[in-house]
Amino acid sequence: MSKTVITAEPGVPQVIITRDFDAPRDLVFRAHTDPHLLVQWLGPRDLTMTIDCYDVRNGGTWRYVHQDAKGHEYGFHGVFHGTPSPDAIVATFEFEGAPGHVKLDTTTFEQRGGTTLMRTISSFQSVQDRDAMVASGMERGVRDSGERLEELLARLEAR
Amino acid sequence: MSKTVITAEPGVPQVIITRDFDAPRDLVFRAHTDPHLLVQWLGPRDLTMTIDCYDVRNGGTWRYVHQDAKGHEYGFHGVFHGTPSPDAIVATFEFEGAPGHVKLDTTTFEQRGGTTLMRTISSFQSVQDRDAMVASGMERGVRDSGERLEELLARLEAR
């Protein structure tokens, strides 16, 4: 399958992430909204994820914590905007280590024959905020997540 | 006082609105967070505003309705992100006539001698969304709001 593509154009306060998955649209969507599946793929491989809440509905809040081998915790939270569906999951995203810095994520799932194109558009408050997140090592987490999700989908499809 | 300045650069999914007010920072902030004041200035002059809820706290929701002379209603709602303060009010914004289209607004208040520079950065999901909002007549509402707020602040200062 294709690898994750991360686009961050100069001067535009957005990051666009796309990846094609060899799985049906509904399954890729479910992997994004079922906490039992999400916890198996989201984030860098060397961190452990704990989901505090994941209330997948219009106005619902979500929060999770990533923990490294030394016990350091990194909390993230946000709010779903609109009812999440395969057409779009719209949610805000805040890293609790940088209060006041918020991004707005829109993830869509497009069936293309046997594969599903996932696309996430992250809109930031400023290009500086966008660049800070890119510099923080976002890319490793995004690439690990894509690979881990591909592996999870293969396991689910093999059942 | 200076007029409202609206900036919408080509290719950048943001709108930046600035206006200088002849009033102290705390008062301009209060006019943005006290529903009794907000209802007196927000929106075009020919619409009537009704605030449904305005829960000014981290995670709090807000909703208001603008009604025109013919009784047509335009609802808007969103969620505050972080505790609103004169340093920043961060909130999402959705027009209920276009579900799924969300913007993220960051409003700051900078004291400059006797005046306060208000700046709102609106981040959209796409340039198309930004252009659609600009085309919808946003400018009239923004300019009316700025003038009405200036008038309200003058009345409050004269007390």
PDB file of C-alpha atoms in Angstrom:
ATOM      1  CA  MET A   1       0.000   0.000   0.000  1.00  0.00           C
ATOM      2  CA  SER A   2       0.986   3.632  -0.370  1.00  0.00           C
ATOM      3  CA  LYS A   3       2.766   5.368   2.449  1.00  0.00           C
ATOM      4  CA  THR A   4       1.471   8.295   4.438  1.00  0.00           C
ATOM      5  CA  VAL A   5       1.804  11.643   2.643  1.00  0.00           C
ATOM      6  CA  ILE A   6       2.184  14.736   4.831  1.00  0.00           C
ATOM      7  CA  THR A   7       1.793  18.159   3.172  1.00  0.00           C
ATOM      8  CA  ALA A   8       2.650  21.439   4.913  1.00  0.00           C
ATOM      9  CA  GLU A   9       2.808  24.304   2.428  1.00  0.00           C
ATOM     10  CA  PRO A  10       4.807  27.432   3.308  1.00  0.00           C
ATOM     11  CA  GLY A  11       2.608  30.265   4.568  1.00  0.00           C
ATOM     12  CA  VAL A  12      -0.538  28.143   4.885  1.00  0.00           C
ATOM     13  CA  PRO A  13      -1.514  27.274   8.493  1.00  0.00           C
ATOM     14  CA  GLN A  14      -2.581  23.737   7.667  1.00  0.00           C
ATOM     15  CA  VAL A  15      -1.202  20.214   7.526  1.00  0.00           C
ATOM     16  CA  ILE A  16      -2.805  17.706   5.174  1.00  0.00           C
ATOM     17  CA  ILE A  17      -2.246  13.997   5.810  1.00  0.00           C
ATOM     18  CA  THR A  18      -3.384  11.326   3.363  1.00  0.00           C
ATOM     19  CA  ARG A  19      -3.018   7.563   3.293  1.00  0.00           C
ATOM     20  CA  ASP A  20      -4.681   4.824   1.310  1.00  0.00           C
ATOM     21  CA  PHE A  21      -5.782   1.726   3.228  1.00  0.00           C
ATOM     22  CA  ASP A  22      -6.546  -1.714   1.795  1.00  0.00           C
ATOM     23  CA  ALA A  23      -9.827  -1.976   3.700  1.00  0.00           C
ATOM     24  CA  PRO A  24     -13.458  -0.903   3.309  1.00  0.00           C
ATOM     25  CA  ARG A  25     -14.458   2.619   4.282  1.00  0.00           C
ATOM     26  CA  ASP A  26     -16.691   1.616   7.191  1.00  0.00           C
ATOM     27  CA  LEU A  27     -13.909  -0.405   8.802  1.00  0.00           C
ATOM     28  CA  VAL A  28     -11.380   2.439   8.514  1.00  0.00           C
ATOM     29  CA  PHE A  29     -13.983   4.783  10.007  1.00  0.00           C
ATOM     30  CA  ARG A  30     -14.691   2.348  12.843  1.00  0.00           C
ATOM     31  CA  ALA A  31     -10.973   2.157  13.635  1.00  0.00           C
ATOM     32  CA  HIS A  32     -11.136   5.944  14.161  1.00  0.00           C
ATOM     33  CA  THR A  33     -14.191   5.980  16.412  1.00  0.00           C
ATOM     34  CA  ASP A  34     -14.172   2.736  18.435  1.00  0.00           C
ATOM     35  CA  PRO A  35     -11.871   3.352  21.430  1.00  0.00           C
ATOM     36  CA  HIS A  36     -11.016  -0.367  21.607  1.00  0.00           C
ATOM     37  CA  LEU A  37      -9.585  -0.159  18.078  1.00  0.00           C
ATOM     38  CA  LEU A  38      -8.163   3.377  18.343  1.00  0.00           C
ATOM     39  CA  VAL A  39      -5.985   2.457  21.290  1.00  0.00           C
ATOM     40  CA  GLN A  40      -4.308  -0.225  19.142  1.00  0.00           C
ATOM     41  CA  TRP A  41      -2.913   2.127  16.511  1.00  0.00           C
ATOM     42  CA  LEU A  42      -2.931   5.843  17.375  1.00  0.00           C
ATOM     43  CA  GLY A  43       0.456   7.372  18.156  1.00  0.00           C
ATOM     44  CA  PRO A  44       4.119   6.442  18.068  1.00  0.00           C
ATOM     45  CA  ARG A  45       4.971   2.765  18.619  1.00  0.00           C
ATOM     46  CA  ASP A  46       7.031   3.397  21.758  1.00  0.00           C
ATOM     47  CA  LEU A  47       4.213   5.133  23.662  1.00  0.00           C
ATOM     48  CA  THR A  48       1.322   3.540  25.544  1.00  0.00           C
ATOM     49  CA  MET A  49      -2.096   5.053  24.982  1.00  0.00           C
ATOM     50  CA  THR A  50      -4.840   5.316  27.595  1.00  0.00           C
ATOM     51  CA  ILE A  51      -8.237   6.688  26.603  1.00  0.00           C
ATOM     52  CA  ASP A  52      -9.864   8.773  29.304  1.00  0.00           C
ATOM     53  CA  CYS A  53     -13.072   9.470  27.348  1.00  0.00           C
ATOM     54  CA  TYR A  54     -14.134   9.216  23.715  1.00  0.00           C
ATOM     55  CA  ASP A  55     -17.695  10.448  23.387  1.00  0.00           C
ATOM     56  CA  VAL A  56     -18.213  10.152  19.618  1.00  0.00           C
ATOM     57  CA  ARG A  57     -21.208  12.461  19.081  1.00  0.00           C
ATOM     58  CA  ASN A  58     -21.938  16.091  18.228  1.00  0.00           C
ATOM     59  CA  GLY A  59     -20.503  18.134  21.112  1.00  0.00           C
ATOM     60  CA  GLY A  60     -18.918  15.095  22.753  1.00  0.00           C
ATOM     61  CA  THR A  61     -15.468  15.380  24.274  1.00  0.00           C
ATOM     62  CA  TRP A  62     -12.493  13.100  23.878  1.00  0.00           C
ATOM     63  CA  ARG A  63      -9.266  12.807  25.889  1.00  0.00           C
ATOM     64  CA  TYR A  64      -6.342  10.416  25.832  1.00  0.00           C
ATOM     65  CA  VAL A  65      -2.883  10.176  27.351  1.00  0.00           C
ATOM     66  CA  HIS A  66       0.295   8.868  25.770  1.00  0.00           C
ATOM     67  CA  GLN A  67       2.908   7.570  28.211  1.00  0.00           C
ATOM     68  CA  ASP A  68       6.551   6.867  27.439  1.00  0.00           C
ATOM     69  CA  ALA A  69       8.798   4.173  28.954  1.00  0.00           C
ATOM     70  CA  LYS A  70       9.975   6.608  31.648  1.00  0.00           C
ATOM     71  CA  GLY A  71       6.409   7.331  32.761  1.00  0.00           C
ATOM     72  CA  HIS A  72       6.160  10.809  31.231  1.00  0.00           C
ATOM     73  CA  GLU A  73       2.556  11.556  30.250  1.00  0.00           C
ATOM     74  CA  TYR A  74       1.306  13.628  27.324  1.00  0.00           C
ATOM     75  CA  GLY A  75      -2.398  14.485  27.458  1.00  0.00           C
ATOM     76  CA  PHE A  76      -4.568  15.512  24.510  1.00  0.00           C
ATOM     77  CA  HIS A  77      -8.228  16.451  24.338  1.00  0.00           C
ATOM     78  CA  GLY A  78     -10.862  18.020  22.140  1.00  0.00           C
ATOM     79  CA  VAL A  79     -14.502  18.237  21.145  1.00  0.00           C
ATOM     80  CA  PHE A  80     -16.376  16.590  18.247  1.00  0.00           C
ATOM     81  CA  HIS A  81     -18.221  19.077  16.015  1.00  0.00           C
ATOM     82  CA  GLY A  82     -21.157  17.512  14.210  1.00  0.00           C
ATOM     83  CA  THR A  83     -22.033  13.826  14.271  1.00  0.00           C
ATOM     84  CA  PRO A  84     -18.965  11.804  13.221  1.00  0.00           C
ATOM     85  CA  SER A  85     -19.613   9.713  10.101  1.00  0.00           C
ATOM     86  CA  PRO A  86     -17.501   8.209   7.289  1.00  0.00           C
ATOM     87  CA  ASP A  87     -18.224  11.445   5.393  1.00  0.00           C
ATOM     88  CA  ALA A  88     -16.338  13.450   8.023  1.00  0.00           C
ATOM     89  CA  ILE A  89     -15.059  13.473  11.551  1.00  0.00           C
ATOM     90  CA  VAL A  90     -14.615  17.107  12.639  1.00  0.00           C
ATOM     91  CA  ALA A  91     -12.964  17.671  16.004  1.00  0.00           C
ATOM     92  CA  THR A  92     -10.726  20.094  17.819  1.00  0.00           C
ATOM     93  CA  PHE A  93      -7.367  18.943  19.194  1.00  0.00           C
ATOM     94  CA  GLU A  94      -5.333  20.395  22.054  1.00  0.00           C
ATOM     95  CA  PHE A  95      -2.030  19.199  23.473  1.00  0.00           C
ATOM     96  CA  GLU A  96      -2.243  19.838  27.193  1.00  0.00           C
ATOM     97  CA  GLY A  97       1.424  20.852  27.265  1.00  0.00           C
ATOM     98  CA  ALA A  98       0.601  23.931  25.165  1.00  0.00           C
ATOM     99  CA  PRO A  99      -2.650  25.430  26.524  1.00  0.00           C
ATOM    100  CA  GLY A 100      -4.378  27.935  24.266  1.00  0.00           C
ATOM    101  CA  HIS A 101      -3.067  26.302  21.096  1.00  0.00           C
ATOM    102  CA  VAL A 102      -5.890  24.530  19.307  1.00  0.00           C
ATOM    103  CA  LYS A 103      -6.226  22.912  15.898  1.00  0.00           C
ATOM    104  CA  LEU A 104      -9.330  21.904  14.012  1.00  0.00           C
ATOM    105  CA  ASP A 105      -9.134  18.491  12.314  1.00  0.00           C
ATOM    106  CA  THR A 106     -11.382  17.276   9.504  1.00  0.00           C
ATOM    107  CA  THR A 107     -10.949  13.602   8.544  1.00  0.00           C
ATOM    108  CA  THR A 108     -12.734  12.113   5.550  1.00  0.00           C
ATOM    109  CA  PHE A 109     -12.865   8.562   4.181  1.00  0.00           C
ATOM    110  CA  GLU A 110     -13.260   8.009   0.464  1.00  0.00           C
ATOM    111  CA  GLN A 111     -13.934   4.529  -0.932  1.00  0.00           C
ATOM    112  CA  ARG A 112     -11.874   3.928  -4.088  1.00  0.00           C
ATOM    113  CA  GLY A 113     -12.675   0.456  -5.356  1.00  0.00           C
ATOM    114  CA  GLY A 114     -11.254  -1.873  -2.714  1.00  0.00           C
ATOM    115  CA  THR A 115      -9.259   0.775  -0.876  1.00  0.00           C
ATOM    116  CA  THR A 116     -10.117   3.745   1.300  1.00  0.00           C
ATOM    117  CA  LEU A 117      -8.389   7.106   1.039  1.00  0.00           C
ATOM    118  CA  MET A 118      -8.167   8.738   4.444  1.00  0.00           C
ATOM    119  CA  ARG A 119      -7.484  12.465   4.458  1.00  0.00           C
ATOM    120  CA  THR A 120      -7.030  14.676   7.498  1.00  0.00           C
ATOM    121  CA  ILE A 121      -6.893  18.450   7.148  1.00  0.00           C
ATOM    122  CA  SER A 122      -5.588  20.164  10.294  1.00  0.00           C
ATOM    123  CA  SER A 123      -6.240  23.914  10.486  1.00  0.00           C
ATOM    124  CA  PHE A 124      -4.058  25.829  12.934  1.00  0.00           C
ATOM    125  CA  GLN A 125      -4.420  29.274  14.528  1.00  0.00           C
ATOM    126  CA  SER A 126      -1.203  30.400  12.817  1.00  0.00           C
ATOM    127  CA  VAL A 127       1.644  29.197  10.613  1.00  0.00           C
ATOM    128  CA  GLN A 128       3.860  29.450  13.739  1.00  0.00           C
ATOM    129  CA  ASP A 129       1.589  26.996  15.569  1.00  0.00           C
ATOM    130  CA  ARG A 130       1.636  24.675  12.578  1.00  0.00           C
ATOM    131  CA  ASP A 131       5.429  24.828  12.353  1.00  0.00           C
ATOM    132  CA  ALA A 132       5.776  24.218  16.100  1.00  0.00           C
ATOM    133  CA  MET A 133       3.693  21.060  15.842  1.00  0.00           C
ATOM    134  CA  VAL A 134       5.679  19.833  12.831  1.00  0.00           C
ATOM    135  CA  ALA A 135       8.928  20.558  14.715  1.00  0.00           C
ATOM    136  CA  SER A 136       7.680  18.698  17.808  1.00  0.00           C
ATOM    137  CA  GLY A 137       8.088  15.356  16.052  1.00  0.00           C
ATOM    138  CA  MET A 138       4.546  15.066  14.726  1.00  0.00           C
ATOM    139  CA  GLU A 139       5.784  13.227  11.635  1.00  0.00           C
ATOM    140  CA  ARG A 140       7.023  10.166  13.528  1.00  0.00           C
ATOM    141  CA  GLY A 141       3.680   9.803  15.295  1.00  0.00           C
ATOM    142  CA  VAL A 142       1.747  10.212  12.055  1.00  0.00           C
ATOM    143  CA  ARG A 143       3.870   7.675  10.141  1.00  0.00           C
ATOM    144  CA  ASP A 144       3.815   5.137  12.997  1.00  0.00           C
ATOM    145  CA  SER A 145       0.041   5.587  13.299  1.00  0.00           C
ATOM    146  CA  GLY A 146      -0.484   4.945   9.587  1.00  0.00           C
ATOM    147  CA  GLU A 147       1.593   1.761   9.650  1.00  0.00           C
ATOM    148  CA  ARG A 148      -0.008   0.513  12.851  1.00  0.00           C
ATOM    149  CA  LEU A 149      -3.501   1.185  11.474  1.00  0.00           C
ATOM    150  CA  GLU A 150      -2.599  -0.717   8.293  1.00  0.00           C
ATOM    151  CA  GLU A 151      -1.486  -3.675  10.425  1.00  0.00           C
ATOM    152  CA  LEU A 152      -4.630  -3.530  12.568  1.00  0.00           C
ATOM    153  CA  LEU A 153      -6.908  -3.395   9.511  1.00  0.00           C
ATOM    154  CA  ALA A 154      -5.121  -6.444   8.049  1.00  0.00           C
ATOM    155  CA  ARG A 155      -5.702  -8.352  11.312  1.00  0.00           C
ATOM    156  CA  LEU A 156      -9.381  -7.346  11.396  1.00  0.00           C
ATOM    157  CA  GLU A 157      -9.864  -8.308   7.732  1.00  0.00           C
ATOM    158  CA  ALA A 158      -8.190 -11.706   8.310  1.00  0.00           C
ATOM    159  CA  ARG A 159     -10.691 -12.657  11.021  1.00  0.00           C
TER     160      ARG A 159
ATOM    161  CA  MET B   1     -11.064  55.858  15.717  1.00  0.00           C
ATOM    162  CA  SER B   2      -9.741  53.556  13.034  1.00  0.00           C
ATOM    163  CA  LYS B   3     -12.163  51.493  11.038  1.00  0.00           C
ATOM    164  CA  THR B   4     -12.343  47.730  10.989  1.00  0.00           C
ATOM    165  CA  VAL B   5      -9.666  46.095   8.816  1.00  0.00           C
ATOM    166  CA  ILE B   6     -10.530  42.726   7.263  1.00  0.00           C
ATOM    167  CA  THR B   7      -7.694  40.690   5.709  1.00  0.00           C
ATOM    168  CA  ALA B   8      -8.270  37.573   3.597  1.00  0.00           C
ATOM    169  CA  GLU B   9      -5.105  36.584   1.729  1.00  0.00           C
ATOM    170  CA  PRO B  10      -5.381  34.450  -1.408  1.00  0.00           C
ATOM    171  CA  GLY B  11      -4.645  30.777  -0.736  1.00  0.00           C
ATOM    172  CA  VAL B  12      -4.634  31.120   3.067  1.00  0.00           C
ATOM    173  CA  PRO B  13      -7.726  29.668   4.802  1.00  0.00           C
ATOM    174  CA  GLN B  14      -7.980  32.471   7.349  1.00  0.00           C
ATOM    175  CA  VAL B  15      -9.638  35.832   7.862  1.00  0.00           C
ATOM    176  CA  ILE B  16      -7.989  38.367  10.159  1.00  0.00           C
ATOM    177  CA  ILE B  17     -10.111  41.188  11.582  1.00  0.00           C
ATOM    178  CA  THR B  18      -8.599  44.069  13.547  1.00  0.00           C
ATOM    179  CA  ARG B  19     -10.071  47.208  15.066  1.00  0.00           C
ATOM    180  CA  ASP B  20      -8.800  49.725  17.581  1.00  0.00           C
ATOM    181  CA  PHE B  21     -11.232  50.805  20.305  1.00  0.00           C
ATOM    182  CA  ASP B  22     -11.004  53.926  22.454  1.00  0.00           C
ATOM    183  CA  ALA B  23     -11.601  51.978  25.658  1.00  0.00           C
ATOM    184  CA  PRO B  24      -9.635  49.950  28.203  1.00  0.00           C
ATOM    185  CA  ARG B  25      -8.822  46.329  27.469  1.00  0.00           C
ATOM    186  CA  ASP B  26     -10.908  44.875  30.275  1.00  0.00           C
ATOM    187  CA  LEU B  27     -14.012  46.700  29.079  1.00  0.00           C
ATOM    188  CA  VAL B  28     -13.578  45.548  25.466  1.00  0.00           C
ATOM    189  CA  PHE B  29     -13.095  41.997  26.756  1.00  0.00           C
ATOM    190  CA  ARG B  30     -16.202  42.277  28.949  1.00  0.00           C
ATOM    191  CA  ALA B  31     -18.242  43.402  25.939  1.00  0.00           C
ATOM    192  CA  HIS B  32     -17.223  40.105  24.285  1.00  0.00           C
ATOM    193  CA  THR B  33     -18.097  37.836  27.216  1.00  0.00           C
ATOM    194  CA  ASP B  34     -21.046  39.420  29.058  1.00  0.00           C
ATOM    195  CA  PRO B  35     -24.195  38.322  27.170  1.00  0.00           C
ATOM    196  CA  HIS B  36     -26.025  41.479  28.293  1.00  0.00           C
ATOM    197  CA  LEU B  37     -23.413  43.583  26.489  1.00  0.00           C
ATOM    198  CA  LEU B  38     -22.808  41.209  23.559  1.00  0.00           C
ATOM    199  CA  VAL B  39     -26.448  41.291  22.520  1.00  0.00           C
ATOM    200  CA  GLN B  40     -26.175  45.076  22.106  1.00  0.00           C
ATOM    201  CA  TRP B  41     -23.509  45.043  19.391  1.00  0.00           C
ATOM    202  CA  LEU B  42     -22.871  41.681  17.713  1.00  0.00           C
ATOM    203  CA  GLY B  43     -24.133  41.349  14.150  1.00  0.00           C
ATOM    204  CA  PRO B  44     -25.671  43.507  11.440  1.00  0.00           C
ATOM    205  CA  ARG B  45     -27.824  46.434  12.602  1.00  0.00           C
ATOM    206  CA  ASP B  46     -31.001  45.182  10.939  1.00  0.00           C
ATOM    207  CA  LEU B  47     -31.030  41.813  12.753  1.00  0.00           C
ATOM    208  CA  THR B  48     -32.244  41.063  16.265  1.00  0.00           C
ATOM    209  CA  MET B  49     -30.021  38.881  18.403  1.00  0.00           C
ATOM    210  CA  THR B  50     -31.208  36.370  20.980  1.00  0.00           C
ATOM    211  CA  ILE B  51     -28.656  34.509  23.096  1.00  0.00           C
ATOM    212  CA  ASP B  52     -29.642  30.945  23.849  1.00  0.00           C
ATOM    213  CA  CYS B  53     -26.596  30.150  26.006  1.00  0.00           C
ATOM    214  CA  TYR B  54     -23.199  31.728  26.552  1.00  0.00           C
ATOM    215  CA  ASP B  55     -21.235  29.609  28.979  1.00  0.00           C
ATOM    216  CA  VAL B  56     -17.923  31.479  29.059  1.00  0.00           C
ATOM    217  CA  ARG B  57     -15.565  28.813  30.425  1.00  0.00           C
ATOM    218  CA  ASN B  58     -13.217  26.101  29.160  1.00  0.00           C
ATOM    219  CA  GLY B  59     -15.440  23.609  27.299  1.00  0.00           C
ATOM    220  CA  GLY B  60     -18.535  25.790  27.658  1.00  0.00           C
ATOM    221  CA  THR B  61     -20.924  26.110  24.739  1.00  0.00           C
ATOM    222  CA  TRP B  62     -22.469  29.214  23.243  1.00  0.00           C
ATOM    223  CA  ARG B  63     -25.425  29.660  20.893  1.00  0.00           C
ATOM    224  CA  TYR B  64     -27.273  32.665  19.542  1.00  0.00           C
ATOM    225  CA  VAL B  65     -29.859  33.382  16.875  1.00  0.00           C
ATOM    226  CA  HIS B  66     -30.081  36.389  14.578  1.00  0.00           C
ATOM    227  CA  GLN B  67     -33.564  37.169  13.288  1.00  0.00           C
ATOM    228  CA  ASP B  68     -34.429  39.456  10.404  1.00  0.00           C
ATOM    229  CA  ALA B  69     -37.523  41.657   9.993  1.00  0.00           C
ATOM    230  CA  LYS B  70     -39.329  38.883   8.137  1.00  0.00           C
ATOM    231  CA  GLY B  71     -38.796  36.430  10.990  1.00  0.00           C
ATOM    232  CA  HIS B  72     -36.086  34.357   9.301  1.00  0.00           C
ATOM    233  CA  GLU B  73     -33.722  32.920  11.892  1.00  0.00           C
ATOM    234  CA  TYR B  74     -29.983  32.252  11.563  1.00  0.00           C
ATOM    235  CA  GLY B  75     -28.506  30.149  14.354  1.00  0.00           C
ATOM    236  CA  PHE B  76     -24.840  29.958  15.328  1.00  0.00           C
ATOM    237  CA  HIS B  77     -23.075  27.943  18.000  1.00  0.00           C
ATOM    238  CA  GLY B  78     -19.694  26.804  19.201  1.00  0.00           C
ATOM    239  CA  VAL B  79     -17.498  25.759  22.104  1.00  0.00           C
ATOM    240  CA  PHE B  80     -14.982  27.777  24.130  1.00  0.00           C
ATOM    241  CA  HIS B  81     -11.501  26.223  24.210  1.00  0.00           C
ATOM    242  CA  GLY B  82      -9.502  27.241  27.259  1.00  0.00           C
ATOM    243  CA  THR B  83     -10.626  29.791  29.830  1.00  0.00           C
ATOM    244  CA  PRO B  84     -11.532  33.032  28.040  1.00  0.00           C
ATOM    245  CA  SER B  85      -9.404  35.986  29.203  1.00  0.00           C
ATOM    246  CA  PRO B  86      -8.264  39.324  27.744  1.00  0.00           C
ATOM    247  CA  ASP B  87      -5.177  37.426  26.529  1.00  0.00           C
ATOM    248  CA  ALA B  88      -7.347  35.274  24.269  1.00  0.00           C
ATOM    249  CA  ILE B  89     -10.819  33.997  23.633  1.00  0.00           C
ATOM    250  CA  VAL B  90     -10.555  30.777  21.613  1.00  0.00           C
ATOM    251  CA  ALA B  91     -13.812  29.293  20.363  1.00  0.00           C
ATOM    252  CA  THR B  92     -15.248  27.327  17.486  1.00  0.00           C
ATOM    253  CA  PHE B  93     -18.018  28.819  15.349  1.00  0.00           C
ATOM    254  CA  GLU B  94     -20.643  27.027  13.253  1.00  0.00           C
ATOM    255  CA  PHE B  95     -23.463  28.507  11.192  1.00  0.00           C
ATOM    256  CA  GLU B  96     -26.351  26.108  11.565  1.00  0.00           C
ATOM    257  CA  GLY B  97     -27.303  26.645   7.915  1.00  0.00           C
ATOM    258  CA  ALA B  98     -24.068  24.917   6.834  1.00  0.00           C
ATOM    259  CA  PRO B  99     -23.557  21.873   9.085  1.00  0.00           C
ATOM    260  CA  GLY B 100     -20.085  20.365   9.047  1.00  0.00           C
ATOM    261  CA  HIS B 101     -18.403  23.682   8.301  1.00  0.00           C
ATOM    262  CA  VAL B 102     -16.551  24.904  11.363  1.00  0.00           C
ATOM    263  CA  LYS B 103     -14.106  27.720  11.984  1.00  0.00           C
ATOM    264  CA  LEU B 104     -11.784  28.287  14.901  1.00  0.00           C
ATOM    265  CA  ASP B 105     -11.660  31.893  16.178  1.00  0.00           C
ATOM    266  CA  THR B 106      -8.914  33.388  18.338  1.00  0.00           C
ATOM    267  CA  THR B 107      -9.608  36.903  19.623  1.00  0.00           C
ATOM    268  CA  THR B 108      -6.962  38.889  21.488  1.00  0.00           C
ATOM    269  CA  PHE B 109      -7.067  42.306  23.171  1.00  0.00           C
ATOM    270  CA  GLU B 110      -3.920  44.421  23.279  1.00  0.00           C
ATOM    271  CA  GLN B 111      -3.779  47.584  25.388  1.00  0.00           C
ATOM    272  CA  ARG B 112      -1.994  50.369  23.473  1.00  0.00           C
ATOM    273  CA  GLY B 113      -1.914  53.443  25.707  1.00  0.00           C
ATOM    274  CA  GLY B 114      -5.538  54.499  25.975  1.00  0.00           C
ATOM    275  CA  THR B 115      -6.842  52.271  23.215  1.00  0.00           C
ATOM    276  CA  THR B 116      -7.313  48.530  22.780  1.00  0.00           C
ATOM    277  CA  LEU B 117      -6.437  46.653  19.615  1.00  0.00           C
ATOM    278  CA  MET B 118      -8.849  43.796  19.074  1.00  0.00           C
ATOM    279  CA  ARG B 119      -7.712  41.101  16.656  1.00  0.00           C
ATOM    280  CA  THR B 120      -9.667  38.035  15.585  1.00  0.00           C
ATOM    281  CA  ILE B 121      -7.998  35.288  13.572  1.00  0.00           C
ATOM    282  CA  SER B 122     -10.517  32.890  12.027  1.00  0.00           C
ATOM    283  CA  SER B 123      -9.065  29.584  10.785  1.00  0.00           C
ATOM    284  CA  PHE B 124     -11.222  27.701   8.286  1.00  0.00           C
ATOM    285  CA  GLN B 125     -11.188  24.070   7.135  1.00  0.00           C
ATOM    286  CA  SER B 126     -10.405  25.217   3.585  1.00  0.00           C
ATOM    287  CA  VAL B 127      -9.937  28.298   1.422  1.00  0.00           C
ATOM    288  CA  GLN B 128     -13.301  27.412  -0.187  1.00  0.00           C
ATOM    289  CA  ASP B 129     -15.008  27.596   3.216  1.00  0.00           C
ATOM    290  CA  ARG B 130     -13.312  30.909   3.928  1.00  0.00           C
ATOM    291  CA  ASP B 131     -14.356  32.314   0.538  1.00  0.00           C
ATOM    292  CA  ALA B 132     -17.935  31.078   1.037  1.00  0.00           C
ATOM    293  CA  MET B 133     -18.183  32.920   4.341  1.00  0.00           C
ATOM    294  CA  VAL B 134     -16.729  36.101   2.847  1.00  0.00           C
ATOM    295  CA  ALA B 135     -19.199  35.825  -0.062  1.00  0.00           C
ATOM    296  CA  SER B 136     -22.121  35.309   2.335  1.00  0.00           C
ATOM    297  CA  GLY B 137     -21.986  38.959   3.376  1.00  0.00           C
ATOM    298  CA  MET B 138     -19.750  38.518   6.405  1.00  0.00           C
ATOM    299  CA  GLU B 139     -18.198  41.932   5.823  1.00  0.00           C
ATOM    300  CA  ARG B 140     -21.392  43.882   6.510  1.00  0.00           C
ATOM    301  CA  GLY B 141     -21.884  42.064   9.815  1.00  0.00           C
ATOM    302  CA  VAL B 142     -18.279  42.597  10.849  1.00  0.00           C
ATOM    303  CA  ARG B 143     -18.309  46.316  10.007  1.00  0.00           C
ATOM    304  CA  ASP B 144     -21.684  46.908  11.672  1.00  0.00           C
ATOM    305  CA  SER B 145     -20.478  44.990  14.739  1.00  0.00           C
ATOM    306  CA  GLY B 146     -17.331  47.112  15.013  1.00  0.00           C
ATOM    307  CA  GLU B 147     -19.290  50.373  14.803  1.00  0.00           C
ATOM    308  CA  ARG B 148     -21.963  49.183  17.215  1.00  0.00           C
ATOM    309  CA  LEU B 149     -19.321  48.025  19.708  1.00  0.00           C
ATOM    310  CA  GLU B 150     -17.587  51.414  19.460  1.00  0.00           C
ATOM    311  CA  GLU B 151     -20.917  53.116  20.217  1.00  0.00           C
ATOM    312  CA  LEU B 152     -21.623  50.777  23.140  1.00  0.00           C
ATOM    313  CA  LEU B 153     -18.158  51.318  24.630  1.00  0.00           C
ATOM    314  CA  ALA B 154     -18.658  55.112  24.396  1.00  0.00           C
ATOM    315  CA  ARG B 155     -21.971  54.795  26.241  1.00  0.00           C
ATOM    316  CA  LEU B 156     -20.389  52.584  28.930  1.00  0.00           C
ATOM    317  CA  GLU B 157     -17.436  54.964  29.330  1.00  0.00           C
ATOM    318  CA  ALA B 158     -19.782  57.994  29.611  1.00  0.00           C
ATOM    319  CA  ARG B 159     -21.579  56.483  32.599  1.00  0.00           C
TER     320      ARG B 159
END
